[in-house]
PDB file of C-alpha atoms in Angstrom:
ATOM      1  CA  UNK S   1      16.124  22.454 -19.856  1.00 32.00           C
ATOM      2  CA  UNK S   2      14.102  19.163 -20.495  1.00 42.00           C
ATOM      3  CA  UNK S   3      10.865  18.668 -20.890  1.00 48.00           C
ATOM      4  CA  UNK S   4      10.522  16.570 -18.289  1.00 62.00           C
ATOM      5  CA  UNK S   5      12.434  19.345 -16.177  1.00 68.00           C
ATOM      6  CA  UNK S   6       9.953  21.950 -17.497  1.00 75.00           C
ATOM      7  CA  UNK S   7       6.507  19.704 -16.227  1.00 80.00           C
ATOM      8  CA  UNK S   8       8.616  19.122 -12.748  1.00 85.00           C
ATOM      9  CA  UNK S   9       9.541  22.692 -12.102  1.00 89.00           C
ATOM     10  CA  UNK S  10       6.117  23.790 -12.959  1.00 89.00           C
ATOM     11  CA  UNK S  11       4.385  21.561 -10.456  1.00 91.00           C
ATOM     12  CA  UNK S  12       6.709  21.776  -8.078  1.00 94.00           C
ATOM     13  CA  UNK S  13       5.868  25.503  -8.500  1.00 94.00           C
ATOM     14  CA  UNK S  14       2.018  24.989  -8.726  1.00 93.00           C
ATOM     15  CA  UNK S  15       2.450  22.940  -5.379  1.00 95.00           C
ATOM     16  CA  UNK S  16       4.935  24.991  -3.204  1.00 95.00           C
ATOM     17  CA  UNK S  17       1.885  28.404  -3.840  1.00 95.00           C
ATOM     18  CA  UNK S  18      -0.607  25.638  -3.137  1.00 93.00           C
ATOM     19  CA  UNK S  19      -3.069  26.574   0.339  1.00 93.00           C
ATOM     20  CA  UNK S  20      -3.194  23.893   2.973  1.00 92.00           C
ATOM     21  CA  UNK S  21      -6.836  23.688   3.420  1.00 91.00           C
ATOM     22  CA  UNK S  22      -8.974  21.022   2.232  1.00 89.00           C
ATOM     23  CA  UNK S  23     -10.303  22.044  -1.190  1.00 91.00           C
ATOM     24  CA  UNK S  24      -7.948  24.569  -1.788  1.00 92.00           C
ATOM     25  CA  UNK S  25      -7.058  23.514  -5.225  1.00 94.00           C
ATOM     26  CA  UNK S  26      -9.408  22.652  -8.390  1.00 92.00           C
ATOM     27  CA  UNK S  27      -9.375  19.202  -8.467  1.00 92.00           C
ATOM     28  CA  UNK S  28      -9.051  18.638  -4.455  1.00 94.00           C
ATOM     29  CA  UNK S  29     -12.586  17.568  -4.491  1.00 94.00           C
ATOM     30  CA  UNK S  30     -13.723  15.215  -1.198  1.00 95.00           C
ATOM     31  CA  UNK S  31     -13.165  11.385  -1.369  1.00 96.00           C
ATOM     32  CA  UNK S  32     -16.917  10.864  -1.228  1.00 95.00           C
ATOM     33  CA  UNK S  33     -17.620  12.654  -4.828  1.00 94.00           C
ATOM     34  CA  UNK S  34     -14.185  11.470  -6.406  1.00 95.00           C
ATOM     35  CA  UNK S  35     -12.141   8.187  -5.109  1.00 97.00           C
ATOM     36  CA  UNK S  36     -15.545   6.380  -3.383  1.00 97.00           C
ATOM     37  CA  UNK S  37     -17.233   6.314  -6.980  1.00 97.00           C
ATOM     38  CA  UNK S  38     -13.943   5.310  -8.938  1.00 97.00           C
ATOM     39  CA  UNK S  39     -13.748   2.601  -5.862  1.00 97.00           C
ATOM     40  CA  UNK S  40     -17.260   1.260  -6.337  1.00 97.00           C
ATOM     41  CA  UNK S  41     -16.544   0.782  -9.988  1.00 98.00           C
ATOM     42  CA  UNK S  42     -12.476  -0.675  -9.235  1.00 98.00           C
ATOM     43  CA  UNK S  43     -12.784  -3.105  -6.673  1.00 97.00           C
ATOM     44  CA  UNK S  44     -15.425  -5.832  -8.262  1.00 97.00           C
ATOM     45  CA  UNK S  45     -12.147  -6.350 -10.328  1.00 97.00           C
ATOM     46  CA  UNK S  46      -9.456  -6.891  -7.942  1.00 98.00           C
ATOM     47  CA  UNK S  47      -7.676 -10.242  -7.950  1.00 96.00           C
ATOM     48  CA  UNK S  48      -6.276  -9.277  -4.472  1.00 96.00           C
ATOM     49  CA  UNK S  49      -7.173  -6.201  -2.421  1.00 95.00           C
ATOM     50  CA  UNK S  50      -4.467  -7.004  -0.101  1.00 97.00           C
ATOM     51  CA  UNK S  51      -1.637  -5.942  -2.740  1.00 98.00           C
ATOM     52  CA  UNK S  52      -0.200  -2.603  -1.789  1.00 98.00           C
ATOM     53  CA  UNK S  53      -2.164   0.233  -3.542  1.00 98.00           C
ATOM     54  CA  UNK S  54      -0.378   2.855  -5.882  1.00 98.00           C
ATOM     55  CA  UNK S  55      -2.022   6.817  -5.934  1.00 98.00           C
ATOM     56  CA  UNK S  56      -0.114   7.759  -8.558  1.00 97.00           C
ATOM     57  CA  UNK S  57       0.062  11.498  -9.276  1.00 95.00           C
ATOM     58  CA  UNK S  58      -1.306  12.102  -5.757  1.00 97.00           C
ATOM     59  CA  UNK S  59      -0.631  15.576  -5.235  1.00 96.00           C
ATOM     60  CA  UNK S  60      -1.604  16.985  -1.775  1.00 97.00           C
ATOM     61  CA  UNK S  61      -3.036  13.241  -0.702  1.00 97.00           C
ATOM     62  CA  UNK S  62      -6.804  13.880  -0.056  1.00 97.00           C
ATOM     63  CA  UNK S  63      -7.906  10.738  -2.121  1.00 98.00           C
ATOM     64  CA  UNK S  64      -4.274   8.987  -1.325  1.00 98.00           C
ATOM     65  CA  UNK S  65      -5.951   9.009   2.608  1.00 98.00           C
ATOM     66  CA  UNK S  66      -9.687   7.797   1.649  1.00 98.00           C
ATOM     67  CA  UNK S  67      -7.543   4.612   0.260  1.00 98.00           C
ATOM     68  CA  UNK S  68      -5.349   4.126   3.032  1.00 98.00           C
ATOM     69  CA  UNK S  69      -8.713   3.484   5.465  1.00 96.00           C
ATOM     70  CA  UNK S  70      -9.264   0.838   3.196  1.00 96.00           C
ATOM     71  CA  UNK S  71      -6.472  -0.792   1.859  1.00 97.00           C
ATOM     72  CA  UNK S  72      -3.163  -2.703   4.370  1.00 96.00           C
ATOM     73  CA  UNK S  73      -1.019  -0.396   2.606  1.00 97.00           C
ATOM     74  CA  UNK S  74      -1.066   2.575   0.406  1.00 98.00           C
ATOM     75  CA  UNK S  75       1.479   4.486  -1.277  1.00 98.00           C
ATOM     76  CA  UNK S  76       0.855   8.451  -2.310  1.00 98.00           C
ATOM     77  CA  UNK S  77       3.568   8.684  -5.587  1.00 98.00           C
ATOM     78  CA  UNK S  78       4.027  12.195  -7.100  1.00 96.00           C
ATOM     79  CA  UNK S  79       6.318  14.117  -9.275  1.00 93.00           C
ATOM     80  CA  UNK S  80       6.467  16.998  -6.952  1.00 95.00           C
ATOM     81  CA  UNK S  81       8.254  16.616  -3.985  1.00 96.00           C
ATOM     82  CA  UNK S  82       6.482  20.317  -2.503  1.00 97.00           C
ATOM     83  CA  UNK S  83       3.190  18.174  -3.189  1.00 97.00           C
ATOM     84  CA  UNK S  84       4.216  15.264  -1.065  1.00 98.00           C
ATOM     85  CA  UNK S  85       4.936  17.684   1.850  1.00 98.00           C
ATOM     86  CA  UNK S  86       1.611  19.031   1.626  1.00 97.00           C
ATOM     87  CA  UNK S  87       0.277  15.503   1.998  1.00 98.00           C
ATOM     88  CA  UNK S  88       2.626  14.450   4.921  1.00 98.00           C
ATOM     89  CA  UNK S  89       1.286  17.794   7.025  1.00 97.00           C
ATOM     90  CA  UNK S  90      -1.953  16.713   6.203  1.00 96.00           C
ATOM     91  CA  UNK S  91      -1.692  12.907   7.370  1.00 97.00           C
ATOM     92  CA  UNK S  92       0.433  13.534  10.898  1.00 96.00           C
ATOM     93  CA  UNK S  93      -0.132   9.475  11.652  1.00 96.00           C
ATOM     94  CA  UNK S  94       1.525   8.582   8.718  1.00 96.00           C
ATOM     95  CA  UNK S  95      -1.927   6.692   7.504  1.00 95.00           C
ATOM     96  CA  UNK S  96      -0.226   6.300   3.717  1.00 98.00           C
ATOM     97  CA  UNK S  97       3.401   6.088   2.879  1.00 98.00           C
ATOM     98  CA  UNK S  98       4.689   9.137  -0.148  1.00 98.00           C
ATOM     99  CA  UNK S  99       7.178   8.487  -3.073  1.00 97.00           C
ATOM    100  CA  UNK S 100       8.332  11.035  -5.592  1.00 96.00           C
ATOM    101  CA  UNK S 101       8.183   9.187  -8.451  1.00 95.00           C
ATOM    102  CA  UNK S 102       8.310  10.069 -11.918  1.00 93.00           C
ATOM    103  CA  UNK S 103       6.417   7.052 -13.710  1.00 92.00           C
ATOM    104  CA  UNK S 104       7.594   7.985 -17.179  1.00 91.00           C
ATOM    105  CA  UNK S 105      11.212   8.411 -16.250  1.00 87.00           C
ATOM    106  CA  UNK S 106      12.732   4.778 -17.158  1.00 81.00           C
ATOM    107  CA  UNK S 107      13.641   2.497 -14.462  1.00 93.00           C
ATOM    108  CA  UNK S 108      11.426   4.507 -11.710  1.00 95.00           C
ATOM    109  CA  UNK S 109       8.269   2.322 -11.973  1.00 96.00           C
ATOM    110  CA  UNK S 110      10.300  -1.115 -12.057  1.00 96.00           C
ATOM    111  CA  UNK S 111      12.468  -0.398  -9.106  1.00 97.00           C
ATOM    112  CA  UNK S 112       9.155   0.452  -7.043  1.00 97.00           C
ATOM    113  CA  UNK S 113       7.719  -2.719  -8.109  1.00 97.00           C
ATOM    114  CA  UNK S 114      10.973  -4.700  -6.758  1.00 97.00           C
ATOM    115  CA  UNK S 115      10.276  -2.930  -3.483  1.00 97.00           C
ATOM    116  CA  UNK S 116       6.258  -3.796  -3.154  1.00 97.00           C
ATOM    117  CA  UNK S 117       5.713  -6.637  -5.992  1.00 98.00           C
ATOM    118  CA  UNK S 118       2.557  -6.203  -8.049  1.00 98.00           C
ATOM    119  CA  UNK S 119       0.289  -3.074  -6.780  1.00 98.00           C
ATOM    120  CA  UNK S 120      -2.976  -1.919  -7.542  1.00 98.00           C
ATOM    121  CA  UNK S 121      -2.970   1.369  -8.929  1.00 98.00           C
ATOM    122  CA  UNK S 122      -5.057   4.686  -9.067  1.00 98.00           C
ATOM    123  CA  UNK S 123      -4.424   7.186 -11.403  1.00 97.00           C
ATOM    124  CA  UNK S 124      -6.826  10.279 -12.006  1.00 95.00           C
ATOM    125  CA  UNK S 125      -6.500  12.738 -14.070  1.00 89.00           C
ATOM    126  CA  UNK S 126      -2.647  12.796 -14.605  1.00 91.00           C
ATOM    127  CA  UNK S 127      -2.547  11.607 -18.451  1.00 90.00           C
ATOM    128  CA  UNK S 128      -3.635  14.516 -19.992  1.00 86.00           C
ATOM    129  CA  UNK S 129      -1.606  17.404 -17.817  1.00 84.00           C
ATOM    130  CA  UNK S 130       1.632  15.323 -19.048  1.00 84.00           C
ATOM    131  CA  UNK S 131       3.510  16.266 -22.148  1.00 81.00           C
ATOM    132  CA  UNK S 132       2.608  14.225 -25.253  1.00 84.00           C
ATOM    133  CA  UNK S 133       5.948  12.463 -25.259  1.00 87.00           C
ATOM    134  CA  UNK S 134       5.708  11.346 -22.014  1.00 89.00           C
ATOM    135  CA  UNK S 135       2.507  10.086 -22.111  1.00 92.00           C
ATOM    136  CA  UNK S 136       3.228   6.610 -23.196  1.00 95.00           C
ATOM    137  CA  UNK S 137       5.613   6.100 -21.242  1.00 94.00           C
ATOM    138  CA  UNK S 138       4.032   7.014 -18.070  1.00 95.00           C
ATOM    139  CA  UNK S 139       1.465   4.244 -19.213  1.00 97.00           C
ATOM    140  CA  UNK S 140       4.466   2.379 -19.599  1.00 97.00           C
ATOM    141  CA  UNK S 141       5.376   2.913 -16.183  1.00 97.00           C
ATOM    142  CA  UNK S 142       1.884   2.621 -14.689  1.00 97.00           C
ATOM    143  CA  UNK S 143       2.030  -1.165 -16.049  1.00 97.00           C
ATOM    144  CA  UNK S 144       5.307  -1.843 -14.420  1.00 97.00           C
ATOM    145  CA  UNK S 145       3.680  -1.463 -10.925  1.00 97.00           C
ATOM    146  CA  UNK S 146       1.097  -3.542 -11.907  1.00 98.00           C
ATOM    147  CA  UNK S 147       2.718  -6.173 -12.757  1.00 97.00           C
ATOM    148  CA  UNK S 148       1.144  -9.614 -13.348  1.00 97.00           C
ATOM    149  CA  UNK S 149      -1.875  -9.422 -10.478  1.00 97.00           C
ATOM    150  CA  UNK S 150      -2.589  -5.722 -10.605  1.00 98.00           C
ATOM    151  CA  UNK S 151      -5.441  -3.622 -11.234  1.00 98.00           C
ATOM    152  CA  UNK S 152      -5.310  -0.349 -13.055  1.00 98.00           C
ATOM    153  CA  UNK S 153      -8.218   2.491 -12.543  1.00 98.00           C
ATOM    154  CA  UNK S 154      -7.490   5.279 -14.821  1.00 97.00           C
ATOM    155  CA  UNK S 155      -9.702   8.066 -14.990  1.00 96.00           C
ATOM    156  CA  UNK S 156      -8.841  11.241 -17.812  1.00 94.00           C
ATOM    157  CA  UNK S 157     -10.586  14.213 -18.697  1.00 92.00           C
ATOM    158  CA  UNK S 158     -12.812  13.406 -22.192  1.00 91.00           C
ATOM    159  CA  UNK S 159     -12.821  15.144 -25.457  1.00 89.00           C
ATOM    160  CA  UNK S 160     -16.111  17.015 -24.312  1.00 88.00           C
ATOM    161  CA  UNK S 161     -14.054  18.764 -21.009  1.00 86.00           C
ATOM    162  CA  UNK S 162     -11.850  20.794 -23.742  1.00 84.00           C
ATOM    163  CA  UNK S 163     -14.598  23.478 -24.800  1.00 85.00           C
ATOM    164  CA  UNK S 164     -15.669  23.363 -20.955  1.00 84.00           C
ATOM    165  CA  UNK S 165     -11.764  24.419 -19.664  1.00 81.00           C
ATOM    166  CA  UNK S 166     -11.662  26.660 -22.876  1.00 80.00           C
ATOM    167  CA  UNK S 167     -14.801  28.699 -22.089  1.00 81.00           C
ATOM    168  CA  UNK S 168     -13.545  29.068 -18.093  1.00 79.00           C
ATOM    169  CA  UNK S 169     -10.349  30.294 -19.324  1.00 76.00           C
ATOM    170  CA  UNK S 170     -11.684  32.943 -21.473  1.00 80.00           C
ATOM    171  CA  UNK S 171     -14.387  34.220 -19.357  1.00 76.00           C
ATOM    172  CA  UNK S 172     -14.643  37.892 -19.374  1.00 75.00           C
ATOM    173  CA  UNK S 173     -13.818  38.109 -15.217  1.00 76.00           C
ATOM    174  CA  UNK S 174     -10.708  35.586 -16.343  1.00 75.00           C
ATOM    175  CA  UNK S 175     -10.354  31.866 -14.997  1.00 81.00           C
ATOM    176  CA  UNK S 176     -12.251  30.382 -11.928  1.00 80.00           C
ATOM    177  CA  UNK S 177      -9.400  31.381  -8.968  1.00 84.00           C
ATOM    178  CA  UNK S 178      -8.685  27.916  -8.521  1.00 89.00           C
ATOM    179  CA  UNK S 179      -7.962  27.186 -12.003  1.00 86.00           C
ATOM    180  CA  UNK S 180      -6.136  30.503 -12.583  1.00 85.00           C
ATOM    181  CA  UNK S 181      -2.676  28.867 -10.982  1.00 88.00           C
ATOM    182  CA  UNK S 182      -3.169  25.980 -13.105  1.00 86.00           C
ATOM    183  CA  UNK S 183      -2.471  28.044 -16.253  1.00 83.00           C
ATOM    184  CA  UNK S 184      -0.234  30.855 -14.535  1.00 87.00           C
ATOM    185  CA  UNK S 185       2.087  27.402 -13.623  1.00 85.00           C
ATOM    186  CA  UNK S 186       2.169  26.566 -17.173  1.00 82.00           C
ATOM    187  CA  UNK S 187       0.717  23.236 -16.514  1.00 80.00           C
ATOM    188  CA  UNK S 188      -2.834  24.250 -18.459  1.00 67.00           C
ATOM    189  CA  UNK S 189      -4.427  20.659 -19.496  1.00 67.00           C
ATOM    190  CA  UNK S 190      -4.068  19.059 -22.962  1.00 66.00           C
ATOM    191  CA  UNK S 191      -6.575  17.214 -24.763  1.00 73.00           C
ATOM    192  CA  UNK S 192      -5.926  13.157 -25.252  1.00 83.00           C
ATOM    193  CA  UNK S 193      -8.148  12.108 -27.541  1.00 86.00           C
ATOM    194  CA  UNK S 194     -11.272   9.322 -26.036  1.00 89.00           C
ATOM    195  CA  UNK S 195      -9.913   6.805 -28.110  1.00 93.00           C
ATOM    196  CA  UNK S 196      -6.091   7.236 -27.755  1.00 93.00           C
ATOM    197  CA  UNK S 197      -6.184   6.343 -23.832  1.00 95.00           C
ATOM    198  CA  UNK S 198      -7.513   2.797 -24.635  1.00 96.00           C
ATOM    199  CA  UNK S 199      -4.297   2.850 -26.922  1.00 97.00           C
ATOM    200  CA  UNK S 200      -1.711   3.517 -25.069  1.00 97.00           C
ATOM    201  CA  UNK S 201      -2.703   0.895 -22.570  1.00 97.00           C
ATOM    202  CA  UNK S 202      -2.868  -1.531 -25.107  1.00 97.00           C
ATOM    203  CA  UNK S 203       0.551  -0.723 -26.315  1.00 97.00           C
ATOM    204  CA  UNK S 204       1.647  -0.821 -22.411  1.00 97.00           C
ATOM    205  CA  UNK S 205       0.587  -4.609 -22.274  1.00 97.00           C
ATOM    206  CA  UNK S 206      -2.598  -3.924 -20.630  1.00 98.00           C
ATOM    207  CA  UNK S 207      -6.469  -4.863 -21.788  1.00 98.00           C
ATOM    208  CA  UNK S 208      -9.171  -2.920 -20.877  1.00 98.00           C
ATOM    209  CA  UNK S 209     -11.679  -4.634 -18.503  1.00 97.00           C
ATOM    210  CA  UNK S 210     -14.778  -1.868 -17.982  1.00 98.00           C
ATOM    211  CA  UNK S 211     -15.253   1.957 -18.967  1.00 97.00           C
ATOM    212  CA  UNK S 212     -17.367   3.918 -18.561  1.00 97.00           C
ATOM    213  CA  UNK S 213     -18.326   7.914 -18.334  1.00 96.00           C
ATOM    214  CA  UNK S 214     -18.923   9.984 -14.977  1.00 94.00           C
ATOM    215  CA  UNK S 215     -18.045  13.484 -14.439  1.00 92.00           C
ATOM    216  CA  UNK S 216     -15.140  14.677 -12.773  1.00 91.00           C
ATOM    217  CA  UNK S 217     -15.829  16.555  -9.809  1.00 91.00           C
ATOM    218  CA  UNK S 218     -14.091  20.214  -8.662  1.00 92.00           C
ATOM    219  CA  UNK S 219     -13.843  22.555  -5.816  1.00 92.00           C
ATOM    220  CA  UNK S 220     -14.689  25.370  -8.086  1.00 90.00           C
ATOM    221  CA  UNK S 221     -17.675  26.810  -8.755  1.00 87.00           C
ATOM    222  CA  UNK S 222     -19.746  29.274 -12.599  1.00 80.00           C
ATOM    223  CA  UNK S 223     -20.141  32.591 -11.052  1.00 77.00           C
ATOM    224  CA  UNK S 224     -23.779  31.672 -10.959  1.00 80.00           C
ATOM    225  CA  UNK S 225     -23.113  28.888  -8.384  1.00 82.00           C
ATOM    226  CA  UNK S 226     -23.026  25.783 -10.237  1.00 84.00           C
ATOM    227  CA  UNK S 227     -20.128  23.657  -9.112  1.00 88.00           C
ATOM    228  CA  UNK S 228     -17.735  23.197 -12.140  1.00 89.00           C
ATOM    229  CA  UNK S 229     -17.664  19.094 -13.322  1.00 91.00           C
ATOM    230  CA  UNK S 230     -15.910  17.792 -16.162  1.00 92.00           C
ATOM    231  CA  UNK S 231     -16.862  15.190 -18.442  1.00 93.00           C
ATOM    232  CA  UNK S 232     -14.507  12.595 -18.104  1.00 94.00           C
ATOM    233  CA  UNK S 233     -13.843   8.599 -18.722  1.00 95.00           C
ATOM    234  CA  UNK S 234     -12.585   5.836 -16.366  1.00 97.00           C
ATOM    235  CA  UNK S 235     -11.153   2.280 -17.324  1.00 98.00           C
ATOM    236  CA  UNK S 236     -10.080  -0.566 -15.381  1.00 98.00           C
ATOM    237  CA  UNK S 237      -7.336  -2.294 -17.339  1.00 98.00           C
ATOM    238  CA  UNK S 238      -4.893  -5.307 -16.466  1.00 98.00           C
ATOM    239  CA  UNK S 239      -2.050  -7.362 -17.779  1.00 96.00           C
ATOM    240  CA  UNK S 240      -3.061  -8.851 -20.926  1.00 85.00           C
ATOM    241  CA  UNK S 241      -3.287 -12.754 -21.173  1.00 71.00           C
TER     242      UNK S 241
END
């Protein structure tokens, strides 16, 4: 089997045990704590906010549907076809439209660029749950549906979140319950280094505009209360003059 058939069985796994409700799973944190911050800091650097709008790595949809109030059109792209069912349930109207796409499969990104031209696209926290092979191409990918106009937010866990997720994973009452299917899934996050992100975007074609640090916000909570947030880092990037 692959690798890239390994990461797509596992998620699809991950997605098909998944619960329906809002906040079911770790990082299904509300729009207003997650994608409304990454949009306040995104949209001062749009060329054109009426370019189609890429969630890439969307899972279940939750921020995919805060975009697609704000945006003509929006498209929810994920690996996991079980994930993209839980985000049609959840959006009846058909507010966004959902791909499966794997970005770092050759030829995937480019042929969704023929269909919607240049896109804006939004991509949190997918980089460092890939495998290390594919993470350059994925970037590769990500700057395909950018194209010449695009914007890029990318947002990835920091350095600093590794001894966080280590000491939650071997707590004495075991893993958080939402972050226990993470690991059980085999899809346990792996560290990218702060300054290797930057890199592979450069190598993609793509400049860095802003960064910046802000925590990255879960649905889990310390078993003395305190919602779990991981330090993480967000840049806006384009197509390099």
């Amino acid at each position: 089997m692959s690798v890239a058939s390994r990461y797509r069985q596992a998620w699809e796994g991950f997605w098909r045990e998944a619960p329906d409700e809002p906040g079911g799973v770790f990082w299904d944190a509300d729009p207003k704590v997650t994608a409304a911050l990454h949009l306040a800091l995104f949209e001062p650097h749009l060329v054109d906010a009426e370019l189609a709008l890429v969630d890439l790595g969307c899972g279940n949809g939750t921020q995919t549907r805060y975009f697609a109030d704000r945006f003509p059109r929006v498209i929810g792209a994920d690996l996991s076809a079980a994930a993209l069912d839980h985000a049609r349930r959840a959006d009846p109207t058909g507010q966004a439209g959902y791909r499966v796409l794997d970005a770092a499969e050759k030829g995937a990104a480019e042929a969704l660029h023929a269909e919607l031209g240049d896109a804006n696209v939004y991509v949190r926290g997918v980089l460092h749950s890939c495998e290390p092979a594919d993470r350059q191409p994925l970037v590769d990918g990500i700057a395909a549906l950018a194209g010449e106009r695009g914007r890029v937010f990318l947002v990835e866990l920091s350095e600093a979140a590794r001894p966080v997720l280590g000491a939650l994973a071997q707590s004495p009452s075991g893993p958080p319950p939402k972050l226990a299917p993470v690991f059980r899934h085999g899809i346990a996050p792996g560290e990218v280094a702060d300054d290797a992100v930057p890199a592979h975007l450069r190598d993609a074609g793509l400049m860095v505009l802003a960064s910046g640090e802000l925590p990255l916000v879960t649905t889990e909570f310390t078993d003395d209360g305190a919602r779990i947030e991981l330090p993480s880092r967000w840049l806006v990037a384009a197509r390099s003059m």
